[in-house]
Coordinates of C-alpha atoms in Angstrom, one line a residue:
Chain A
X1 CA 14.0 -11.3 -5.0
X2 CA 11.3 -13.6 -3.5
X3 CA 8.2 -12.2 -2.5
X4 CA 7.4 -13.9 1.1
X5 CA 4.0 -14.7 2.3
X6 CA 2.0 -17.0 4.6
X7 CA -0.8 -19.7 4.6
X8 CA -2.9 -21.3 7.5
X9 CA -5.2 -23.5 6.4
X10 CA -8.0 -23.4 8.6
X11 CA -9.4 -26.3 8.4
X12 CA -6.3 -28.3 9.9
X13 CA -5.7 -26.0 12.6
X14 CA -6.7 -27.2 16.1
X15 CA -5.5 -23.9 17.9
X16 CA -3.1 -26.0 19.9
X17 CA -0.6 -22.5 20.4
X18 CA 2.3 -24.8 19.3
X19 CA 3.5 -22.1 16.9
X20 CA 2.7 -18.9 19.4
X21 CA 4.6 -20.4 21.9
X22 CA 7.6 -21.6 19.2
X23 CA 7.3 -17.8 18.2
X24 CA 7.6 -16.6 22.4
X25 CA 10.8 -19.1 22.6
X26 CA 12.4 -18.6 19.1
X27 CA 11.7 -14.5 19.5
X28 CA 11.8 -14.4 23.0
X29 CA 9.4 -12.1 23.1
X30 CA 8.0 -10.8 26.6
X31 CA 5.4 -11.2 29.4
X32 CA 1.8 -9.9 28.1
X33 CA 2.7 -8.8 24.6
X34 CA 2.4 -11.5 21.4
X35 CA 3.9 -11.7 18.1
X36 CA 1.1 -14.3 16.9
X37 CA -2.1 -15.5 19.1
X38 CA -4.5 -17.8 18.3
X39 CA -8.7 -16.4 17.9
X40 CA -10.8 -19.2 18.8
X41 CA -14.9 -18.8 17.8
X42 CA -18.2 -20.3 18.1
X43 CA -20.4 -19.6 15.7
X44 CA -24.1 -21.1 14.7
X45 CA -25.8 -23.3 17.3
X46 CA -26.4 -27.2 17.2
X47 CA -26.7 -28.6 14.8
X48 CA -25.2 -26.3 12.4
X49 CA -22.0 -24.9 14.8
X50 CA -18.8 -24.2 13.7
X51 CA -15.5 -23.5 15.7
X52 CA -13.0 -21.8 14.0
X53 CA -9.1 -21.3 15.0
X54 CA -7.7 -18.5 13.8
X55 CA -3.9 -18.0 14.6
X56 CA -3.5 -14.3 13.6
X57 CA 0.0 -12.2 13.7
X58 CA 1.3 -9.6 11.5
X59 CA 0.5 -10.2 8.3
X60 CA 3.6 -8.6 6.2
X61 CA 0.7 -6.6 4.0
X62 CA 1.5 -6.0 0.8
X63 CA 0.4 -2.4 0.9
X64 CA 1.1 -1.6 4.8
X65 CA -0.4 0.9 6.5
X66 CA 2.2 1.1 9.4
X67 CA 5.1 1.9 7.8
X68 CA 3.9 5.4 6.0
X69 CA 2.9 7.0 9.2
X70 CA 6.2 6.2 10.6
X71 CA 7.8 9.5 11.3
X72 CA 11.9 8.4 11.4
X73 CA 11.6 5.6 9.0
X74 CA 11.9 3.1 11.6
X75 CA 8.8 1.0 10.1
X76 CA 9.8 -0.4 6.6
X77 CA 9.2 -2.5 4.3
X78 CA 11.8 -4.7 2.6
X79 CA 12.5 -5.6 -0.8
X80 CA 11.4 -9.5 -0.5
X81 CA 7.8 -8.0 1.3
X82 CA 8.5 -8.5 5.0
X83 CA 7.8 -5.1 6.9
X84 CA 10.1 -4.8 9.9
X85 CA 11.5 -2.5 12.4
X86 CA 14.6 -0.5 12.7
X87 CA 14.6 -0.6 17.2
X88 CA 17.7 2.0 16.7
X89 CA 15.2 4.7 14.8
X90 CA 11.9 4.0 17.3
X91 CA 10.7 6.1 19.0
X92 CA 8.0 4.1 20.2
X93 CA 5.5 7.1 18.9
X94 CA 2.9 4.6 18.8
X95 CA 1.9 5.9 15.4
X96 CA 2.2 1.8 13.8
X97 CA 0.0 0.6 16.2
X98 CA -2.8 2.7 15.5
X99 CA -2.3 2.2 12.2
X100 CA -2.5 -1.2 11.8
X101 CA -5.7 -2.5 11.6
X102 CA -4.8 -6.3 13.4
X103 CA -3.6 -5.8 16.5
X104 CA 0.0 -7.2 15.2
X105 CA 1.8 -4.8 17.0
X106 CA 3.2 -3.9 20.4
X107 CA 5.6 -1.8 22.4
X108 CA 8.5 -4.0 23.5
X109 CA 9.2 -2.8 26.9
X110 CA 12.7 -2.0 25.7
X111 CA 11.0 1.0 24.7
X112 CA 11.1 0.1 20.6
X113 CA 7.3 -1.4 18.9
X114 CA 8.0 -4.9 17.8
X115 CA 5.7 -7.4 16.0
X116 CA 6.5 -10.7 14.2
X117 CA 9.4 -10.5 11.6
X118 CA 8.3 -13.5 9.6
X119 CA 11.3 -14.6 11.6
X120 CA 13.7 -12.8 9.2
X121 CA 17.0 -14.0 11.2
X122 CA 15.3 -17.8 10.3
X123 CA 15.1 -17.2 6.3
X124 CA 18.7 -15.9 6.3
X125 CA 19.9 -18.9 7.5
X126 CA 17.3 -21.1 5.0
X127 CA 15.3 -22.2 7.4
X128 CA 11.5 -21.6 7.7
X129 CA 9.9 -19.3 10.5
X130 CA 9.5 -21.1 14.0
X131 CA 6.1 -20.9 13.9
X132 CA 5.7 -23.2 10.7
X133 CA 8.7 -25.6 11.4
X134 CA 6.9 -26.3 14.4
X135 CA 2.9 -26.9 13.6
X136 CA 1.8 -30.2 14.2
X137 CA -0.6 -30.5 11.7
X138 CA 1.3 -28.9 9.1
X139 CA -1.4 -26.3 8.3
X140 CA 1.1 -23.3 8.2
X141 CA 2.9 -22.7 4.9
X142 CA 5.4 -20.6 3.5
X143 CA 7.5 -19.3 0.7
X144 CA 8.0 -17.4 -2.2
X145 CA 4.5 -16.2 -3.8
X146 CA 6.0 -15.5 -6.9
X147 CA 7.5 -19.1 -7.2
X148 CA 4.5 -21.6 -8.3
X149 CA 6.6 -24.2 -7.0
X150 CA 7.3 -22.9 -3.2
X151 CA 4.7 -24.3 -0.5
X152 CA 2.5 -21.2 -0.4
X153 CA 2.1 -21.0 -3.9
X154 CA 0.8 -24.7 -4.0
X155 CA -1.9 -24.4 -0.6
X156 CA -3.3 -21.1 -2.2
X157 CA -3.3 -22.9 -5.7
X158 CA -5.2 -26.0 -4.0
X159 CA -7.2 -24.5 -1.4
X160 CA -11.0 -24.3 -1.8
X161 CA -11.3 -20.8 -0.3
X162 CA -9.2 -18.2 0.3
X163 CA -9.6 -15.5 3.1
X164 CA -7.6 -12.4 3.9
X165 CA -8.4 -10.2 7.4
X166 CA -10.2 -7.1 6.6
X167 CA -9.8 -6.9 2.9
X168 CA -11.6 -4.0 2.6
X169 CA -8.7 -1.6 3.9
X170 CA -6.9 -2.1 1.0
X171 CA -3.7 -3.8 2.9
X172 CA -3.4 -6.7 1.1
X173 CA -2.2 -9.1 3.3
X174 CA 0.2 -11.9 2.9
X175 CA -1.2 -14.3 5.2
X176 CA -3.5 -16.1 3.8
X177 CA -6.2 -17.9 5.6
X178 CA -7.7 -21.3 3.5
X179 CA -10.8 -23.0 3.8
X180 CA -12.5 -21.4 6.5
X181 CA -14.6 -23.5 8.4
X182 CA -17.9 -21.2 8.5
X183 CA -19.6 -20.8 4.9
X184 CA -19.4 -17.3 5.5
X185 CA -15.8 -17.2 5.8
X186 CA -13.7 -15.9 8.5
X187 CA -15.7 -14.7 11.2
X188 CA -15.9 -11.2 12.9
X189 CA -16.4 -10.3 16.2
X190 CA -19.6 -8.3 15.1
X191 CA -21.1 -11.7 14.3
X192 CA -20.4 -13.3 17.9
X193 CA -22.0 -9.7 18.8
X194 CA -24.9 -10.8 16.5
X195 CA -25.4 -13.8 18.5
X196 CA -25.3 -12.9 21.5
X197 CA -28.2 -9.9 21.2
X198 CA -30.0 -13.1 19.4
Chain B
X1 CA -18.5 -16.3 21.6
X2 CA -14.5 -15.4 21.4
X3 CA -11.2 -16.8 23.4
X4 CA -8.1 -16.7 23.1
X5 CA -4.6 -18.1 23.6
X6 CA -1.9 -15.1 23.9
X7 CA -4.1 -12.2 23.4
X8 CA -4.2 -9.4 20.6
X9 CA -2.5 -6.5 21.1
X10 CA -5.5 -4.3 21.3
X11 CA -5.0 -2.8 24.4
X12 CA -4.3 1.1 24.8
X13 CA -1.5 2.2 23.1
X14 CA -1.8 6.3 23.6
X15 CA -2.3 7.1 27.1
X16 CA -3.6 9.9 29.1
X17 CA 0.1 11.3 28.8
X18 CA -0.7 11.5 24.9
X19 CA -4.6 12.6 25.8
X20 CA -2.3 15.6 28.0
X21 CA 0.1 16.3 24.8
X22 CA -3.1 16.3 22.6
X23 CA -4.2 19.5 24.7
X24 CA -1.0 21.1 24.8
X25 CA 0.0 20.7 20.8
X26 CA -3.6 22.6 20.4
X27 CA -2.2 25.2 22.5
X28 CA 1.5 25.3 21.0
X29 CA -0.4 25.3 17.1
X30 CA -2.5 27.7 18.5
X31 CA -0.6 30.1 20.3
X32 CA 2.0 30.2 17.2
X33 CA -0.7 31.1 14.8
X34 CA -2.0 33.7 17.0
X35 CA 1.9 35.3 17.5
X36 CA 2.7 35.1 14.1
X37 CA -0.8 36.9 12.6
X38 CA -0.1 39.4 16.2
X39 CA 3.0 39.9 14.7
X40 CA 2.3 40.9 10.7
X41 CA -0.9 42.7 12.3
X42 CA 1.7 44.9 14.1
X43 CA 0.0 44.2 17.3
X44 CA 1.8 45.3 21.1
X45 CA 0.9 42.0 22.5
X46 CA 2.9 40.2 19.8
X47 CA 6.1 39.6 22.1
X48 CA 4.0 38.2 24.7
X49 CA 2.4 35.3 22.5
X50 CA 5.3 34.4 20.9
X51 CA 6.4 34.3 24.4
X52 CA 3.9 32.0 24.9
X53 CA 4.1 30.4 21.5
X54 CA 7.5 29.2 22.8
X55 CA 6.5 28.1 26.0
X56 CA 3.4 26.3 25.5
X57 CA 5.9 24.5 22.2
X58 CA 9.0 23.6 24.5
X59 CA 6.3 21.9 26.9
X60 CA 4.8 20.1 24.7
X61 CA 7.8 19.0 23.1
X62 CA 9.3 18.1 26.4
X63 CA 5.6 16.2 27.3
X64 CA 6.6 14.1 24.4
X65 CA 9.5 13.1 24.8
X66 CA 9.2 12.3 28.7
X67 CA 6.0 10.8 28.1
X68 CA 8.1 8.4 25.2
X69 CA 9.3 5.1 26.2
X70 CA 12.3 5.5 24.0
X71 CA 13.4 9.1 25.8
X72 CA 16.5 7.6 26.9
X73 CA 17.5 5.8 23.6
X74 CA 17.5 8.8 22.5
X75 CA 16.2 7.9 19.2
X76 CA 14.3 11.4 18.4
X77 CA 16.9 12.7 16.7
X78 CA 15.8 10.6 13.5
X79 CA 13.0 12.7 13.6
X80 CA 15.2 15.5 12.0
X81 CA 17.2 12.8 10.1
X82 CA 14.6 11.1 8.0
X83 CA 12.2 12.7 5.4
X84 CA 8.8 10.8 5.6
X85 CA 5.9 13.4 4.4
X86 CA 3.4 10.5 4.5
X87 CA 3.2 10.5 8.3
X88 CA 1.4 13.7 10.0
X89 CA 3.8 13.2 12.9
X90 CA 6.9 14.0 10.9
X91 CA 5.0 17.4 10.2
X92 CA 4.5 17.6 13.1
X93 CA 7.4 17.4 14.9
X94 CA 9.3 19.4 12.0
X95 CA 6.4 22.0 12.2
X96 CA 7.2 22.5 16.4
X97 CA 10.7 22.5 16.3
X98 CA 11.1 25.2 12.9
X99 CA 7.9 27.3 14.9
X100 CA 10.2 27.1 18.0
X101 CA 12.8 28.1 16.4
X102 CA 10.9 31.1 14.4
X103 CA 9.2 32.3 17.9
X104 CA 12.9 32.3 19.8
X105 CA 13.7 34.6 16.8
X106 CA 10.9 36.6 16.5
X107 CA 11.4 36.8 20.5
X108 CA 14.6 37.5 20.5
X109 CA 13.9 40.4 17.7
X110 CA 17.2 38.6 15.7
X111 CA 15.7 38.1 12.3
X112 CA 13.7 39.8 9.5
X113 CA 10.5 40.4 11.3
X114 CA 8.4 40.2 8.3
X115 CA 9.1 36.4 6.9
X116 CA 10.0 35.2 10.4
X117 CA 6.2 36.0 11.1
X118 CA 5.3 34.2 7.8
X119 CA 7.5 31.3 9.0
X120 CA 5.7 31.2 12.1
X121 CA 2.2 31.4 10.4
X122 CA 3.0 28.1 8.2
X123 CA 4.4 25.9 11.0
X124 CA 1.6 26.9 13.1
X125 CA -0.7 25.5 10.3
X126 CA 1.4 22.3 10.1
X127 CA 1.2 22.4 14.2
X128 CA -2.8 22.6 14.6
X129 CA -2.8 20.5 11.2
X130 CA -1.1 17.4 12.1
X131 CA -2.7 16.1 15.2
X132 CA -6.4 15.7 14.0
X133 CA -4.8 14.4 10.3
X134 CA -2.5 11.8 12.6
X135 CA -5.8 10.2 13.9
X136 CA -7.7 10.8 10.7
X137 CA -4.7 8.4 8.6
X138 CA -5.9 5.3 10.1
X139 CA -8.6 4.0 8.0
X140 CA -8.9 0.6 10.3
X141 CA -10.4 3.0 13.4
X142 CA -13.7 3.7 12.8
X143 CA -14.2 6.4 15.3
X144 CA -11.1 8.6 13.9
X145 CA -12.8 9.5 10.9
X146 CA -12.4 12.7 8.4
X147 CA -14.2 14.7 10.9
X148 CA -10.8 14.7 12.8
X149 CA -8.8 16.5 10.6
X150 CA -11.1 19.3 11.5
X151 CA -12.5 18.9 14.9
X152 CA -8.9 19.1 15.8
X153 CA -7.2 22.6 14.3
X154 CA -11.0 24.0 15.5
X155 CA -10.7 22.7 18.9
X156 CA -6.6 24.0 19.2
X157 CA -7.9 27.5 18.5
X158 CA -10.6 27.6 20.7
X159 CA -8.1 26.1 23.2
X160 CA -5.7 29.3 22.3
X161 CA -8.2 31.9 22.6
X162 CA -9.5 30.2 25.6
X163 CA -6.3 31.2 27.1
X164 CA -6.0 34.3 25.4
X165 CA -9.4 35.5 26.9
X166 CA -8.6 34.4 30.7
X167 CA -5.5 36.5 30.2
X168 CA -7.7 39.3 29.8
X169 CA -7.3 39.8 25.9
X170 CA -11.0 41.0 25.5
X171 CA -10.1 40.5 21.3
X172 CA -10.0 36.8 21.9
X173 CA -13.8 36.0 23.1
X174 CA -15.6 36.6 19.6
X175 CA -13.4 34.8 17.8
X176 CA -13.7 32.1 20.4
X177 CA -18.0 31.7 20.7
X178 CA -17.5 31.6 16.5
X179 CA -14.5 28.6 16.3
X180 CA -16.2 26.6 20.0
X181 CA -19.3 26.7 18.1
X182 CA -17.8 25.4 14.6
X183 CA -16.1 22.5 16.9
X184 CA -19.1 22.2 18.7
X185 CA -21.6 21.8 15.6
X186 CA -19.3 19.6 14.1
X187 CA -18.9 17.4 17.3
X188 CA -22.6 17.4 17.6
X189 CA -22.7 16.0 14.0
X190 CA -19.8 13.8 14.8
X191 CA -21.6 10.8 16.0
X192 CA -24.1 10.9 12.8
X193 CA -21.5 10.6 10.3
X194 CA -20.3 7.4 12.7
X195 CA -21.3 3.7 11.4
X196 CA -23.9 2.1 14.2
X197 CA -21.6 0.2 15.7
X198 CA -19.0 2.6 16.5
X199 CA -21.5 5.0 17.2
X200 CA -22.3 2.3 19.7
X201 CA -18.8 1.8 21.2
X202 CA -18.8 6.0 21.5
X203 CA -21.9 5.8 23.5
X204 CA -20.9 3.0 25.4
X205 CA -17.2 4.2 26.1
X206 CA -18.0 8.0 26.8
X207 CA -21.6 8.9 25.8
X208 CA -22.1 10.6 29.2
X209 CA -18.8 12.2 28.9
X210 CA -19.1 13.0 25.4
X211 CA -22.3 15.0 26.2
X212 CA -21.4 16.6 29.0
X213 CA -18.8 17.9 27.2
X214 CA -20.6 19.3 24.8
X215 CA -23.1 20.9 27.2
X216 CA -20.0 22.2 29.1
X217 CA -18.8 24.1 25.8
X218 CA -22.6 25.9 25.4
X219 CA -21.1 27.8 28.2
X220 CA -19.1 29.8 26.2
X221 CA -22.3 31.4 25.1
X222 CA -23.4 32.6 28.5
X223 CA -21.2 35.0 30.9
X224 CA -18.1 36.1 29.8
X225 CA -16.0 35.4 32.7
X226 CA -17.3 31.9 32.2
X227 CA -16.6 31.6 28.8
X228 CA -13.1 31.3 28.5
X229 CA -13.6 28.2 31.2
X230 CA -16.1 27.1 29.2
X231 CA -14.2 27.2 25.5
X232 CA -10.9 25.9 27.2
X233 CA -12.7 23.1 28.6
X234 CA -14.5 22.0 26.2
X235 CA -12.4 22.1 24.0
X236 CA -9.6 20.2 25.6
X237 CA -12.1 17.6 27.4
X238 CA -13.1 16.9 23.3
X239 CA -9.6 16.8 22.1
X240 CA -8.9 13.9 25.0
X241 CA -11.7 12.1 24.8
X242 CA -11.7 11.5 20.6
X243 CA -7.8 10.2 21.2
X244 CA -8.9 8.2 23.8
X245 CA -12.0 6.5 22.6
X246 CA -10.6 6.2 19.2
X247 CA -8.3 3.3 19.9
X248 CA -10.6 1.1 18.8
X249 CA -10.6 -1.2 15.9
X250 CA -14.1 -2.1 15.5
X251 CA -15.7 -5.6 15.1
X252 CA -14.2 -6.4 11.7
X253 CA -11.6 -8.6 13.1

């Protein structure tokens, strides 16, 4: 059983949106609410600035806090890591969405919560998610974790840094963020607060 | 600075529909507890708060399921067909619907009197249990901290007695000044056990509120035909506010 994760390696990405607006098309996901986004930041001043691009969507954690505090079993996590849900058992309690700590989910207005699948009905046919298939500077990768050979496997192995969103929750995310641009890592909105009150 | 392309979705996700159901589950946990001890204390107003018990439940049962965007998918039912004792809403919705069903009993007078009260008693603790532990579960918002988990049964029973005192039960108002003044001290020392920053983002989002709320519940120190105003009040102003304000993530992102 594979174990399915993520890379963006940050210092490629231009923030262009070509994968969040392959994932609207591909998912067709609706007005105002996003499966994946893309965070763009200032931070430092000349001559020492940094802009980072930060495409962000759910990040299929390893140890996810939105499917526990499901109450019908809706929100679940599959065998091959992606976490997913069941629209038939939602009763759009909201309960996820406070519970996960990246913004990665929504109500659909069909009245169910949605969130990127990985694009799930993509790996069943072999294919990769839209998202990655469509990035023009090939930044995004994707795979099997627990194959050394499969694309993830081989950014994370070569990358020169590796960052995870809020590590300190415990959720062990499977998107993986690589080589940040700022020396500090991925940035945090309380250090554009920072900046400002400088 | 910070912009975007698509946006997070950050914005509110419980309304003032769930702020309204956050009152009445108080009341319904509340009322049930007071019923069943009524009941094994062999008190004559027993049949009247179970009365209410089932009332103030079946409203706030209906509340959420109205207030639910997937009412007409009809997909509460696998609330009673899935076992998932990790999420306080499952208690919670198993705690309602087993304390309705004990109070309609107990109401009814069909049933040994004795455990059905019992029954009662343990849902209602699951009822005025879950609410504050279903905020409290999410580590990633900093303003529902531990405190929650007890702000909230404290608040649902001065919520109750508020009630019980307007409707002239002159037992009610002791019990009442001692559990508004537990929720009180602990929402006084709520904002010191915050982190700066979200203490910030309380202040910012409902400082003025915030206090006057807690002003508001000093009240049920003074008259008592203000009192019972004063500890409902209070006490449901609190409850509304913490669900509301609490839909924060913090700056970590």
């Amino acid at each position: 059983m594979p174990r399915y994760a993520m890379a963006i390696d940050l210092s490629l990405c231009v923030g262009c949106a070509a994968c969040a607006v392959a994932c609207k098309m591909e998912n067709q996901v609706p007005p105002g609410v996003f499966n994946l986004w893309i965070r763009e930041r200032e931070v430092g001043a000349y001559p020492d600035l940094t802009v980072e691009f930060r495409p962000e969507q759910c990040l299929h954690c390893e140890n996810p806090p939105c499917v526990p505090v499901c109450p019908t079993g809706a929100s679940y996590q599959r065998e091959d890591g992606l976490v997913l849900v069941d629209p038939r058992r939602c009763i759009a309690c909201g309960a996820c969405i406070a519970a996960c700590p990246y913004d990665a989910r929504y109500l659909h207005p069909a009245g169910y919560v949605e969130k990127c699948t990985f694009c799930a009905h993509r790996l069943e046919r072999g294919q990769a998610p839209a998202c990655v298939a469509t990035c023009p500077t090939f930044c995004r990768t994707f795979g099997d974790l627990d194959d050394p050979e499969s694309p993830v496997s081989r950014a994370l192995r070569e990358a020169g840094r590796v960052d995870v969103l809020r590590p300190e929750l415990g959720t062990r995310p499977k998107l993986f963020y690589l080589n940040a641009p700022s020396k500090r890592g991925l940035t945090q909105e309380r250090q554009v607060k920072e900046v400002r009150h400088d | 600075m910070t912009e975007f392309y698509g946006l997070p979705n950050a914005g509110e996700f419980w309304h003032w529909t769930n702020a309204l159901h956050f009152v009445l589950v108080g009341l319904a946990g509340g009322m049930a507890l007071l019923a069943a001890l009524l009941h094994l204390k062999g008190h004559e107003e027993a049949r009247r708060y179970t009365l209410l018990a089932l009332l103030f439940i079946a409203l706030d049962l209906f509340v959420l399921w109205a207030e639910s965007p997937a009412r007409f998918r009809f997909s509460h039912a696998w609330l009673f067909l899935s076992f998932q004792p990790a999420s306080p809403i499952w208690w919670g919705a198993w705690g309602l619907a087993l304390g309705f069903l004990a109070s309609g009993l107990l109401y009814l007078g069909r049933g040994p009197r004795k455990p059905l009260a019992w029954a009662l008693l343990l849902c209602s603790l699951v009822a005025l249990a879950y609410p504050g532990m279903a905020l409290a579960v999410n580590a990633g918002r900093p303003l529902w901290n531990a405190l929650m988990a007890g702000i909230f049964p404290l608040t649902a029973l001065a919520l109750t007695l508020g009630v019980a005192a307007l409707l002239r039960g002159v037992w009610a108002l002791y019990p009442l000044r001692l559990l508004l003044g537990a929720s009180l001290l602990l929402a006084f020392l709520y904002p010191l056990t915050l982190s700066p920053e979200a203490r910030g983002h309380l202040w910012e989002e409902g400082g003025i509120l915030y206090g006057l709320i807690l002003l508001l519940g000093l009240g049920v120190f003074w008259r008592e035909r203000l009192a019972p105003w004063a500890g409902f009040l209070a006490a449901a102003g609190l409850r509304a506010l913490l669900a509301m304000v609490g839909q924060w993530q913090g700056l970590g992102l």
